[in-house]
């Protein structure tokens, strides 16, 4: 079993070693979706670099307290996952919105997040189109032109003076709420995150819109909640398969194809048996002696006795004229053998040719001697 399985085990060990090595080498370069440090397709390093080229710094924070402390008149606070925040985090961010004096950008917030962070805004379903036109007077939108703000959430608002842009089915996917009277800054509600992703930044006016929404202040506080910050918000439940990264689906498919090919390669072929010439000729006496040693090693006296009796019955059937098909039938063989013996009355031929297994090695030797003597007597009769 070890010789048969060691090839697969070695291949598996090599694959695991390669996977661990690649993970260790690339762990410092991948940070996740919407992370301004990540160069992946779903990262946001491209927009962070564009902001940095225009003198705007991006700082990543992972707790609501850090975000509230960093927010101020000269900052844009970007909340990447408002729906994942718990009650404490929402209250902390709400306080920062009211007193910071800077801009707050809420990315694809749901109903629960909006009720705490932007009470005058309500969700209005999903925008099925991907690319939408501004259809508003907001300078950032008219300058950017068409952008990928669709394929996300739509909103409605009762806030006076709010700019409603990029409508889909009569409901905007981008809202800019004016500053309040308590010293807070304006609030941006964006229904799609695609304008911030590396893979889509070069499409349409995505880059221009993202720069103008995030680059109005000299600093961007990029709030990405850590696992400890996750609360009982309006979190969308996902299945196990949806949580697997897209690249792994192709890897699993390749492994399945490789396993199927290996099974096809190693599977037992169907069809008739083919006689092959042995590479080494083995004498019949050596083969018989080797088999006898195996029988003795495993104490298989029943099997050895059965082989001796079966071979004797076949030879006796040929000597006494019994068809080979009836060589192992006591009713056909025993009378024919008895007719060739000089004194059959004193022998129990049925027990000798069809009896039970010997109780020990000595009894097995005696059985072999009796079978040999019977065959010699029949031959010479």
Coordinates of C-alpha atoms in Angstrom, one line a residue, residues 236-246 248-249 252:
X236 CA -26.1 39.9 4.0
X237 CA -25.8 36.2 4.6
X238 CA -23.7 34.3 2.1
X239 CA -23.3 30.6 1.5
X240 CA -20.0 28.7 1.9
X241 CA -19.4 28.7 -1.9
X242 CA -20.0 32.5 -2.1
X243 CA -17.3 33.0 0.5
X244 CA -14.7 31.1 -1.6
X245 CA -12.5 33.6 -3.7
X246 CA -13.2 33.4 -7.4
X248 CA -10.2 29.1 -6.1
X249 CA -13.2 27.9 -8.2
X252 CA -10.8 23.3 -7.7

